[in-house]
Coordinates of C-alpha atoms in Angstrom, one line a residue:
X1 CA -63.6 -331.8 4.0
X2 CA -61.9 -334.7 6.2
X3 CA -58.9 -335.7 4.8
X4 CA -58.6 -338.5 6.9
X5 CA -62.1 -340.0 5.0
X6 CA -60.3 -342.3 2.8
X7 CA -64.1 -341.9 0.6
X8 CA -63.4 -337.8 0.6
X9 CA -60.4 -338.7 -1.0
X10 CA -61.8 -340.4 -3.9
X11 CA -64.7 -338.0 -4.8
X12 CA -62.4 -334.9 -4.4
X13 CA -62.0 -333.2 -7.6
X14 CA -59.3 -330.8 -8.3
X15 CA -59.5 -328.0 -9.7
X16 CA -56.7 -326.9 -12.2
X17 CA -55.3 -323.6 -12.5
X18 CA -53.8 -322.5 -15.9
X19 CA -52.2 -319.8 -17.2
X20 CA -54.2 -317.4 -19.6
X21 CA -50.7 -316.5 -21.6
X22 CA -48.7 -318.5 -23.8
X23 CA -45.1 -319.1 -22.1
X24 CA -42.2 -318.1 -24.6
X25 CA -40.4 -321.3 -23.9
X26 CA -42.8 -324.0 -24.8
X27 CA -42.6 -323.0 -28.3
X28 CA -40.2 -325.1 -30.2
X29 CA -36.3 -323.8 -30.0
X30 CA -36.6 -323.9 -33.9
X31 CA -39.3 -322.1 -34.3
X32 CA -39.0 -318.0 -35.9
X33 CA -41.7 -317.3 -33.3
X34 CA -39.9 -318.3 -30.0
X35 CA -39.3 -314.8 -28.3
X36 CA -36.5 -314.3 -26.4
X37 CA -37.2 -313.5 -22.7
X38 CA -36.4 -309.6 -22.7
X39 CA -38.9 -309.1 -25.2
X40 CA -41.6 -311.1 -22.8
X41 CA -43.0 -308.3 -20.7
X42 CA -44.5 -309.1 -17.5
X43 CA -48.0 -310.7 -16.8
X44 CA -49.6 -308.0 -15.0
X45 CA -50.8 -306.1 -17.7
X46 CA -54.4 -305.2 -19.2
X47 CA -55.5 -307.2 -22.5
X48 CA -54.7 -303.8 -24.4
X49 CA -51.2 -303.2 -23.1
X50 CA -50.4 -306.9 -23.8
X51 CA -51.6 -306.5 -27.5
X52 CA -50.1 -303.2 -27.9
X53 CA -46.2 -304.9 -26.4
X54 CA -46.9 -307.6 -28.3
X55 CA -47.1 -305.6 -31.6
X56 CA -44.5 -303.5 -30.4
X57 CA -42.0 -306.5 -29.4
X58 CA -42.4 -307.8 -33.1
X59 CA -41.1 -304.5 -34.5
X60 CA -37.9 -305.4 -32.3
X61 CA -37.7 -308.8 -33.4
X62 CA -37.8 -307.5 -36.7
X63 CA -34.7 -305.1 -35.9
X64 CA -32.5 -307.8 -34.0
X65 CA -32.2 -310.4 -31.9
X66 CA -31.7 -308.9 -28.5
X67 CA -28.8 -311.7 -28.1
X68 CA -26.7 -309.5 -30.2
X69 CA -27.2 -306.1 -29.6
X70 CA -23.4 -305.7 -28.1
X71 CA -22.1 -306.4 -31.5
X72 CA -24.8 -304.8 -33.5
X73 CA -23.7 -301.2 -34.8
X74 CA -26.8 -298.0 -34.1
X75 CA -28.6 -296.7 -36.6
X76 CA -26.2 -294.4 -39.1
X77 CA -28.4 -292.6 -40.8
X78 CA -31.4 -290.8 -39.7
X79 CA -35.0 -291.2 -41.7
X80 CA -37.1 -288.6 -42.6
X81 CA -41.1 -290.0 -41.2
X82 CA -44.7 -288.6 -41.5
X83 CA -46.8 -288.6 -38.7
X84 CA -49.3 -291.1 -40.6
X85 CA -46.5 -293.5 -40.4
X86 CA -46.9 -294.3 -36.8
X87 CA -50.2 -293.2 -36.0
X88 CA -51.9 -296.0 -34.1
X89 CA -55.2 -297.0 -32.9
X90 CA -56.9 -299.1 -30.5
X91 CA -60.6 -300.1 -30.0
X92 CA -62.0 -301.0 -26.9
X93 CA -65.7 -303.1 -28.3
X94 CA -67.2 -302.6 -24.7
X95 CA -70.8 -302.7 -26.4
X96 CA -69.9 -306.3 -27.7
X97 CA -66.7 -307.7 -25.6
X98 CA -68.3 -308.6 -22.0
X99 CA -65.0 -309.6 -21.0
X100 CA -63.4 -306.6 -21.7
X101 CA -66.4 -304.3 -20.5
X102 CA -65.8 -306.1 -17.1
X103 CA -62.4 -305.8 -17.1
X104 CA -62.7 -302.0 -17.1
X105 CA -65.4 -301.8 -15.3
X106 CA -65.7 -299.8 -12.1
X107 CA -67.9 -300.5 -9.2
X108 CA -70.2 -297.2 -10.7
X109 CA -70.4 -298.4 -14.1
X110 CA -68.0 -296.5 -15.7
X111 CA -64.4 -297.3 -17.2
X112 CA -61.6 -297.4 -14.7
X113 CA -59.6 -294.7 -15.4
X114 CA -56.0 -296.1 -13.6
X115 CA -56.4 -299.0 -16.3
X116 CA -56.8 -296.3 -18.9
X117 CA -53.5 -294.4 -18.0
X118 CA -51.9 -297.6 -18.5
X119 CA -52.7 -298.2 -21.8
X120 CA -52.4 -294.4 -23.2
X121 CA -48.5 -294.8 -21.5
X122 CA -48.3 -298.0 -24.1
X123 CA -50.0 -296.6 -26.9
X124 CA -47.9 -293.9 -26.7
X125 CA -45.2 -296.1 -25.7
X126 CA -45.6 -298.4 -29.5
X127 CA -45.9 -295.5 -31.5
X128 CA -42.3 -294.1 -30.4
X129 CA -41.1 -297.2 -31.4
X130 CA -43.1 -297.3 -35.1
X131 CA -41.1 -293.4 -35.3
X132 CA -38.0 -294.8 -34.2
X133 CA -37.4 -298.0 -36.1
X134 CA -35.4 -297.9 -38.9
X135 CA -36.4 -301.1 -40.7
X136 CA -32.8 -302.6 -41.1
X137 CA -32.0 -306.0 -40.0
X138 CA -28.3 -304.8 -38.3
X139 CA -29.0 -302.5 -36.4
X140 CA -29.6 -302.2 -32.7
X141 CA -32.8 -300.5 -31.0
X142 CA -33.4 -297.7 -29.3
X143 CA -34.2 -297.2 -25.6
X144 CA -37.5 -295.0 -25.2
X145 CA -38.4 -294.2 -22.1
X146 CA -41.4 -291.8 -20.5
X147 CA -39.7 -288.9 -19.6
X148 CA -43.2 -286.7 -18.9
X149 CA -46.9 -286.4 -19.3
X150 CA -48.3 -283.5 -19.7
X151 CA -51.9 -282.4 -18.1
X152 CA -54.8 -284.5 -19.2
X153 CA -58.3 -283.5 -18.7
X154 CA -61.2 -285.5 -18.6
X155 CA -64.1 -283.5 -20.3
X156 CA -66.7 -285.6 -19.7
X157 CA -67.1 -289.5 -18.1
X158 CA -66.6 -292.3 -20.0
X159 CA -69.0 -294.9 -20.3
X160 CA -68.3 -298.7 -20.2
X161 CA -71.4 -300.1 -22.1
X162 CA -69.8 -297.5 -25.3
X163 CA -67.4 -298.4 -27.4
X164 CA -64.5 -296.1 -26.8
X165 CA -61.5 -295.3 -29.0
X166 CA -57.8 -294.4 -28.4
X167 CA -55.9 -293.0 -31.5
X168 CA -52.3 -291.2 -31.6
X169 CA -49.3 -290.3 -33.7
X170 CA -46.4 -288.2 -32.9
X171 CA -46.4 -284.6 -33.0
X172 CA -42.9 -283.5 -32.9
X173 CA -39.1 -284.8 -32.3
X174 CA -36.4 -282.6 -31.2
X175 CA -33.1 -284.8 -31.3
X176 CA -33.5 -287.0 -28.5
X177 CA -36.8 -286.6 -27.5
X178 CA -40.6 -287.6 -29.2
X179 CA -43.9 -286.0 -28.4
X180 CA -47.2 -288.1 -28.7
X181 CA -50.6 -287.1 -28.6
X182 CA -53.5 -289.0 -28.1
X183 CA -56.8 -288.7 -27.7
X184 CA -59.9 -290.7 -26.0
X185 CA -63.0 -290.5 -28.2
X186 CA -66.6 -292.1 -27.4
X187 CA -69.8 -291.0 -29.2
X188 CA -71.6 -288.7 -26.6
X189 CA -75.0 -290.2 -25.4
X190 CA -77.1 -287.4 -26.7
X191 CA -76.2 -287.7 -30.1
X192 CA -74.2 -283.8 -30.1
X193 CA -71.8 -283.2 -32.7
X194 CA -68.4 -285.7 -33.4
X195 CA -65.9 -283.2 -32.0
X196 CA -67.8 -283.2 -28.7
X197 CA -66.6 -287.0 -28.7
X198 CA -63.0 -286.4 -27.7
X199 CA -63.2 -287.3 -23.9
X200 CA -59.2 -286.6 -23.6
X201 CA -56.2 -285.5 -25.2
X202 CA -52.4 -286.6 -23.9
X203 CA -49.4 -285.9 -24.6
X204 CA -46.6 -287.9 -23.7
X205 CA -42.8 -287.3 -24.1
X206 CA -40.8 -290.1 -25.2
X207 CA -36.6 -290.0 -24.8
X208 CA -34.5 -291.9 -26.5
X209 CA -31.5 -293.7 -25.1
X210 CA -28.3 -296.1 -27.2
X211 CA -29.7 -299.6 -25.8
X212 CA -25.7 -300.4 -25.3
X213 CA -24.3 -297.3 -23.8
X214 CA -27.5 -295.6 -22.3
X215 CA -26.8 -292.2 -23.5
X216 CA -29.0 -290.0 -25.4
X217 CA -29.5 -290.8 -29.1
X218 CA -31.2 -289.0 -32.1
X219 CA -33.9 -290.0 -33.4
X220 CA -35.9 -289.8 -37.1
X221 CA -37.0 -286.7 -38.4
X222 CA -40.9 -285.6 -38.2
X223 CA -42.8 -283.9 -41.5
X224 CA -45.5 -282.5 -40.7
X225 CA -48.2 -282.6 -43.8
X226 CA -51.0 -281.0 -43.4
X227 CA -52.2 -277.9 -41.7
X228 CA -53.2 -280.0 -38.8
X229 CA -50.1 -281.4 -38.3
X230 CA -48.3 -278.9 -38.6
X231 CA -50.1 -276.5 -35.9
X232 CA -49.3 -279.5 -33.7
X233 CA -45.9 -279.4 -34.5
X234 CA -46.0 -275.9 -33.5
X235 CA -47.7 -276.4 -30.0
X236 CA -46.1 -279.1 -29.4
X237 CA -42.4 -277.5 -29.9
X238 CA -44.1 -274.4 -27.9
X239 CA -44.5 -276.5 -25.1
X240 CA -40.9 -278.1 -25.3
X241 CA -39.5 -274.4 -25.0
X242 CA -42.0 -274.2 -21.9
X243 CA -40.8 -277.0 -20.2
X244 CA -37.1 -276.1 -20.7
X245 CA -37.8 -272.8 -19.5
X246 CA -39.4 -274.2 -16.3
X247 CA -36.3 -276.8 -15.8
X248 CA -34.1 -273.6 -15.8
X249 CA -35.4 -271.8 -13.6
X250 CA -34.5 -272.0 -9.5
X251 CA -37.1 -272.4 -7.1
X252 CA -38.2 -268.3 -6.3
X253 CA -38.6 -267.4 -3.1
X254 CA -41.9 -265.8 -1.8
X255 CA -42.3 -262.0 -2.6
X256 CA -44.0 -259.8 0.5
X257 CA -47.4 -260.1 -0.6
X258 CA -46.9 -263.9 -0.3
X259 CA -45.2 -264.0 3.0
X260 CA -48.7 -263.2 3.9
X261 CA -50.5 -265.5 2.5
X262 CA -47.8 -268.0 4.1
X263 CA -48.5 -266.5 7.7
X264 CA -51.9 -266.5 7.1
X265 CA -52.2 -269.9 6.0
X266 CA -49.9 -271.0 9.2
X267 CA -51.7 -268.9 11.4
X268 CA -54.6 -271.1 11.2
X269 CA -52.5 -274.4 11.4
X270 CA -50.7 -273.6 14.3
X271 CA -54.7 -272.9 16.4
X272 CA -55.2 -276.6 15.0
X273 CA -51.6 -277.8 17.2
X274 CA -51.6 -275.6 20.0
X275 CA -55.5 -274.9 20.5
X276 CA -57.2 -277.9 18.7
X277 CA -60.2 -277.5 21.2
X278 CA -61.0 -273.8 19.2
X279 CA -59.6 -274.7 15.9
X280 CA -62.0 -274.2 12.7
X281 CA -64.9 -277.5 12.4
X282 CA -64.5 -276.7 8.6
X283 CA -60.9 -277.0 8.2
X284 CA -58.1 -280.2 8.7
X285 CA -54.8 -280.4 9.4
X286 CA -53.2 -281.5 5.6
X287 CA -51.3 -284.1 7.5
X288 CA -54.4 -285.9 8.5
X289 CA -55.4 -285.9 5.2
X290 CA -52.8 -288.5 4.4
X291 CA -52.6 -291.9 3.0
X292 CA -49.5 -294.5 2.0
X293 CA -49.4 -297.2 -0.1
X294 CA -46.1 -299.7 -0.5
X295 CA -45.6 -302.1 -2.8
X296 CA -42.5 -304.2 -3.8
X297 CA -42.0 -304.0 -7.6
X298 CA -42.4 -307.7 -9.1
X299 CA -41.3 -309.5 -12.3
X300 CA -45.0 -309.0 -13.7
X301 CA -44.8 -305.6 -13.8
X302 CA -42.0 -304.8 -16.2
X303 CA -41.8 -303.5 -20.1
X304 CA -40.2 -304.9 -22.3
X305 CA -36.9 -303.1 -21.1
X306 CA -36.8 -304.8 -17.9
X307 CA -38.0 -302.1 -15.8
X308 CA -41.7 -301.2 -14.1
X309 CA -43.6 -299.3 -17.0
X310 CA -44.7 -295.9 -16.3
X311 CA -48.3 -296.5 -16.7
X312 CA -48.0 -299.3 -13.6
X313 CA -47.1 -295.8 -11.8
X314 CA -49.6 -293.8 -13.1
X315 CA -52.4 -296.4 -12.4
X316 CA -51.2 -296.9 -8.8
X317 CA -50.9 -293.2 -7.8
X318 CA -54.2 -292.7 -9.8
X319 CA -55.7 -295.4 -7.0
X320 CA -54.2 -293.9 -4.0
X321 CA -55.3 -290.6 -4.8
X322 CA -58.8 -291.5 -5.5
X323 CA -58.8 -293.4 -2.5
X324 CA -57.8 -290.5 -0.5
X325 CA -60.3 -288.5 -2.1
X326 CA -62.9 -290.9 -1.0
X327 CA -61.6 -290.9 2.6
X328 CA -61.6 -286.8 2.8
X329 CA -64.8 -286.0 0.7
X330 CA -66.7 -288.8 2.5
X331 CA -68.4 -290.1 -0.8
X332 CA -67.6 -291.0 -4.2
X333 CA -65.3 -288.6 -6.0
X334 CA -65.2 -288.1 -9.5
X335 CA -62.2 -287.4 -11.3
X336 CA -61.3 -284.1 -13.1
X337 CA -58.1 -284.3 -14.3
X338 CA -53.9 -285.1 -13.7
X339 CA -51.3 -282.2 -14.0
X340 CA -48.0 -282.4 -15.6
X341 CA -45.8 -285.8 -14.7
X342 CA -42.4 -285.6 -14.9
X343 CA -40.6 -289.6 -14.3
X344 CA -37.7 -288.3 -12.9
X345 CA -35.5 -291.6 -12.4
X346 CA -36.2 -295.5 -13.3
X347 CA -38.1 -297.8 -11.2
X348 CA -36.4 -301.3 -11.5
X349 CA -38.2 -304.9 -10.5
X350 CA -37.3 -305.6 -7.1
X351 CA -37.1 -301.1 -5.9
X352 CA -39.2 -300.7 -2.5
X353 CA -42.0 -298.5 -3.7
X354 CA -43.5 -296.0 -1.3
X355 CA -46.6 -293.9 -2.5
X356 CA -47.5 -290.8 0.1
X357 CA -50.8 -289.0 -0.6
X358 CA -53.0 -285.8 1.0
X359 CA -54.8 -283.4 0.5
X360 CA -53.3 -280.0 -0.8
X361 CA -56.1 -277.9 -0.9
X362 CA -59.9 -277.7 -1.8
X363 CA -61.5 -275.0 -3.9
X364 CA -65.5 -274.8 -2.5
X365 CA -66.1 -271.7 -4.3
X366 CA -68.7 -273.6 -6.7
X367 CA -71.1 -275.6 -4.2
X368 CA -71.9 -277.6 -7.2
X369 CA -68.4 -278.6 -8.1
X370 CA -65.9 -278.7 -5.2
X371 CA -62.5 -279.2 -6.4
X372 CA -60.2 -281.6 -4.3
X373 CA -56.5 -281.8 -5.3
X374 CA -54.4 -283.9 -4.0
X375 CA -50.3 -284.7 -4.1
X376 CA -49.2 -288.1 -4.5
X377 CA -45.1 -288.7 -4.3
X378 CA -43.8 -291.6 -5.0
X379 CA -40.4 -292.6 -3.6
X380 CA -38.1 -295.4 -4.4
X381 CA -36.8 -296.8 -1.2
X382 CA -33.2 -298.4 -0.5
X383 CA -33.3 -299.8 3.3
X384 CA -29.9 -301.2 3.0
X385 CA -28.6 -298.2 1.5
X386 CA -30.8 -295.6 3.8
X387 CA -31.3 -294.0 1.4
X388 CA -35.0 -292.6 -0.3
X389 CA -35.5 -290.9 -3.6
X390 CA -38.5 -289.6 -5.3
X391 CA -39.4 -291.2 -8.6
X392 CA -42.5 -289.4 -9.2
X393 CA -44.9 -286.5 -8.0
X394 CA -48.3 -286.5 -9.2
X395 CA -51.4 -284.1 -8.9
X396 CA -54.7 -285.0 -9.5
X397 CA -58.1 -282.7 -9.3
X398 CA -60.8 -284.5 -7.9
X399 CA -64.5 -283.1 -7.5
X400 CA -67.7 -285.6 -6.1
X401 CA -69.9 -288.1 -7.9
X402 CA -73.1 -286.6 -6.2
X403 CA -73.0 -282.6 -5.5
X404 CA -76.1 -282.7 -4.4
X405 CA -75.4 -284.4 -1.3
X406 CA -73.6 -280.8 -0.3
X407 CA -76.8 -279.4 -0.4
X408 CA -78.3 -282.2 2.6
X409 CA -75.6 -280.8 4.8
X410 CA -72.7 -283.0 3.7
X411 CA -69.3 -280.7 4.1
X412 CA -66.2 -280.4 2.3
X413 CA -63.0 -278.7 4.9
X414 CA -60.3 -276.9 4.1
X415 CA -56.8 -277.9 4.0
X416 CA -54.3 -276.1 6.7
X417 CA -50.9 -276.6 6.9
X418 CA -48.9 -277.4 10.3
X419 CA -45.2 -276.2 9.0
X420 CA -43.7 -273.7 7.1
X421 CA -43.1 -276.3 4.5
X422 CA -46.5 -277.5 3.8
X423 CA -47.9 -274.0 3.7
X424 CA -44.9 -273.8 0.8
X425 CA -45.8 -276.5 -1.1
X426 CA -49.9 -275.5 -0.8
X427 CA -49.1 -272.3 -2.0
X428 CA -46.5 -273.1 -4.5
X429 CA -49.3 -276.0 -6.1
X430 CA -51.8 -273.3 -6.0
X431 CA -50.2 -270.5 -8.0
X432 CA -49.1 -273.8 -10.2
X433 CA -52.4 -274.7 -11.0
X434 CA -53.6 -271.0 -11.9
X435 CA -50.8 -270.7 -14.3

């Protein structure tokens, strides 16, 4: 358009650009439904993890204003819950909500699974909270935080044209620490039997921090009613040994019978650096495997604790990794399933976020199912400080969308290692995996 047209001028039309969320300060100061701005959590979110904070922010508001939580005493005595009492569920109406269904869409028609993680992390996230609150008017709230994940599998794809279901509840509470588990259910197309509906189970661990002086706090008793719940109680505290047990022990070194493997796997590296022209077709160095991803952690993306939600991490290493899949496989991957997350420190808004990806290893022995897993770390960068930490390491299994494309000659490599310490961390995710 010419500006300089005085005519364009008059027949231009503007087009206005509004904001899809209320704001928390143009309701009146007076009003009991003003939220203060810690309990506004950023804009980024999906429509479910907005509805879920928002029922989760009004159980705070409920417990205190967040102006006075210096001078408010914690909780003195502990309650004794069920797990019916905070058992939550959410309903995605894809077969009637287009808005929705498109939201969650992905480009093959089926649900985006990165938008998924987020909302199990606040699912999981508002339940801890139901457990935790204590329903008294002086008293200040607990800090829950993700503290780990534990390995979800995806037992079948989930459709975006069903109606899909996430439900939960917590399974156990030591004295800091929560366990949820959820599961994804969708009727299954043929019409099989309602237990084959359950698409995935997670669990999630929940720890609780003092709000004013960050360190660990106890949190409300778990009773178990029926026989259900209480054989979750007792996997769920098996698994809590497990994971102790694993925390305790030291990195092993490699016995003899895996110094060879190590060699071995070198061996064929090192043709790949010093003799590229007669290395293997069928194999790849892992470091050409690799992708990055950086990202400086905005305003939008915080909780309702001021910090950058795990399930914004989850989602964005989910991406990356399927991404890198894509790149290796050389068509559409389909995903199988995530292994254990541990968050190991805090991301905060305005933390330089580095995500590193590649290929560990593939597993062709099934032509019809090729298994591609891949490592993404995630490191919390300080430039002025020189100084880079990891935040996060996630594994995810990857197989492709279309086997039958290996059968028209397409080819999946092997992974190789070029140092000692790849062939280490191959090896080490390998034996992981088969444990």
């Amino acid at each position: 358009m010419d500006s300089s047209n005085p005519s364009s001028k008059e027949t231009e039309q503007a087009i206005p650009v509004v904001s899809t969320l209320a704001s928390p300060f143009e309701v009146d100061a007076s009003s009991s439904i003003r939220k203060p701005l810690s309990l506004w959590p950023g804009t980024y979110h999906s429509p479910v993890t907005n509805a879920l904070w928002e029922a989760r922010s009004s159980i705070f508001e409920k417990l205190l204003d967040p102006n006075s939580v210096d001078n408010a005493p914690p909780q003195s005595e502990l309650l004794t819950k069920t797990p019916s009492q905070s058992r939550t569920s959410i309903l995605y109406n894809f077969s009637s909500d287009y808005i929705l269904r498109e939201q969650y869409r992905d480009p093959w028609n089926g649900v985006r699974i990165g938008k998924l993680l987020e909302d199990l992390d606040a699912l999981a996230g508002t339940i801890s909270v139901k457990h935790c609150s204590d329903d008294a008017s002086m008293t200040r709230p607990l800090l829950l935080v993700t503290a780990s994940v534990d390995k979800m599998v995806l037992r079948r794809p989930l459709r975006v044209d069903t109606d899909l279901k996430i439900a939960g509840a917590v399974t156990w509470v030591g004295r800091s620490s929560i366990e949820i588990q959820l599961e994804v259910t969708q009727p299954p197309q043929d019409g099989s039997h309602a237990s084959d509906a359950i698409a995935l189970t997670a669990n999630f661990t929940f720890v609780a921090r003092d709000s004013k002086t960050g360190k660990s706090a106890p949190v409300n008793r778990l009773l178990p009613e029926s026989e259900q719940e209480k054989i979750l109680w007792e996997e769920a505290e098996a698994r809590d040994k497990l994971r102790k047990r694993k925390r305790g022990e030291r990195k092993r070194e490699f016995e003899n019978g895996e110094v060879e493997r190590l060699k071995a796997l070198l061996a064929e590296g090192r043709i790949f650096c010093d003799m590229p022209a007669l290395a293997d077709r069928d194999s790849i160095l892992l470091r050409d495997t690799c992708l990055e991803y950086s990202l400086i952690c905005q305003p939008q993306q915080r909780n309702i604790h001021g910090r950058i939600f795990g399930g914004f991490l989850m989602h964005r290493a989910f991406e990356l990794a399927y991404s890198t899949a894509y790149a290796f496989a050389g068509m559409v991957p389909c995903f199988l399933e995530v292994d254990h997350v541990d968050f190991l420190r805090p991301v905060d808004v305005g933390d330089f976020l580095r995500f590193k990806s590649c290929v560990l290893y593939t597993e062709l022995d099934n032509p019809q199912q090729p298994l591609i897993n891949i490592e993404v770390v995630a490191h919390v960068t300080r430039p002025e400080l020189r100084r880079s930490e990891v935040s996060n390491t996630f594994y995810f299994t990857f197989s492709v969308r279309n086997p039958e494309a290996m059968k028209n000659g397409l080819n999946i490599r092997s992974v190789v290692p070029a140092t000692e310490e790849e062939a280490r961390r191959i090896l080490e995710r390998m034996d992981a995996d088969k444990s």
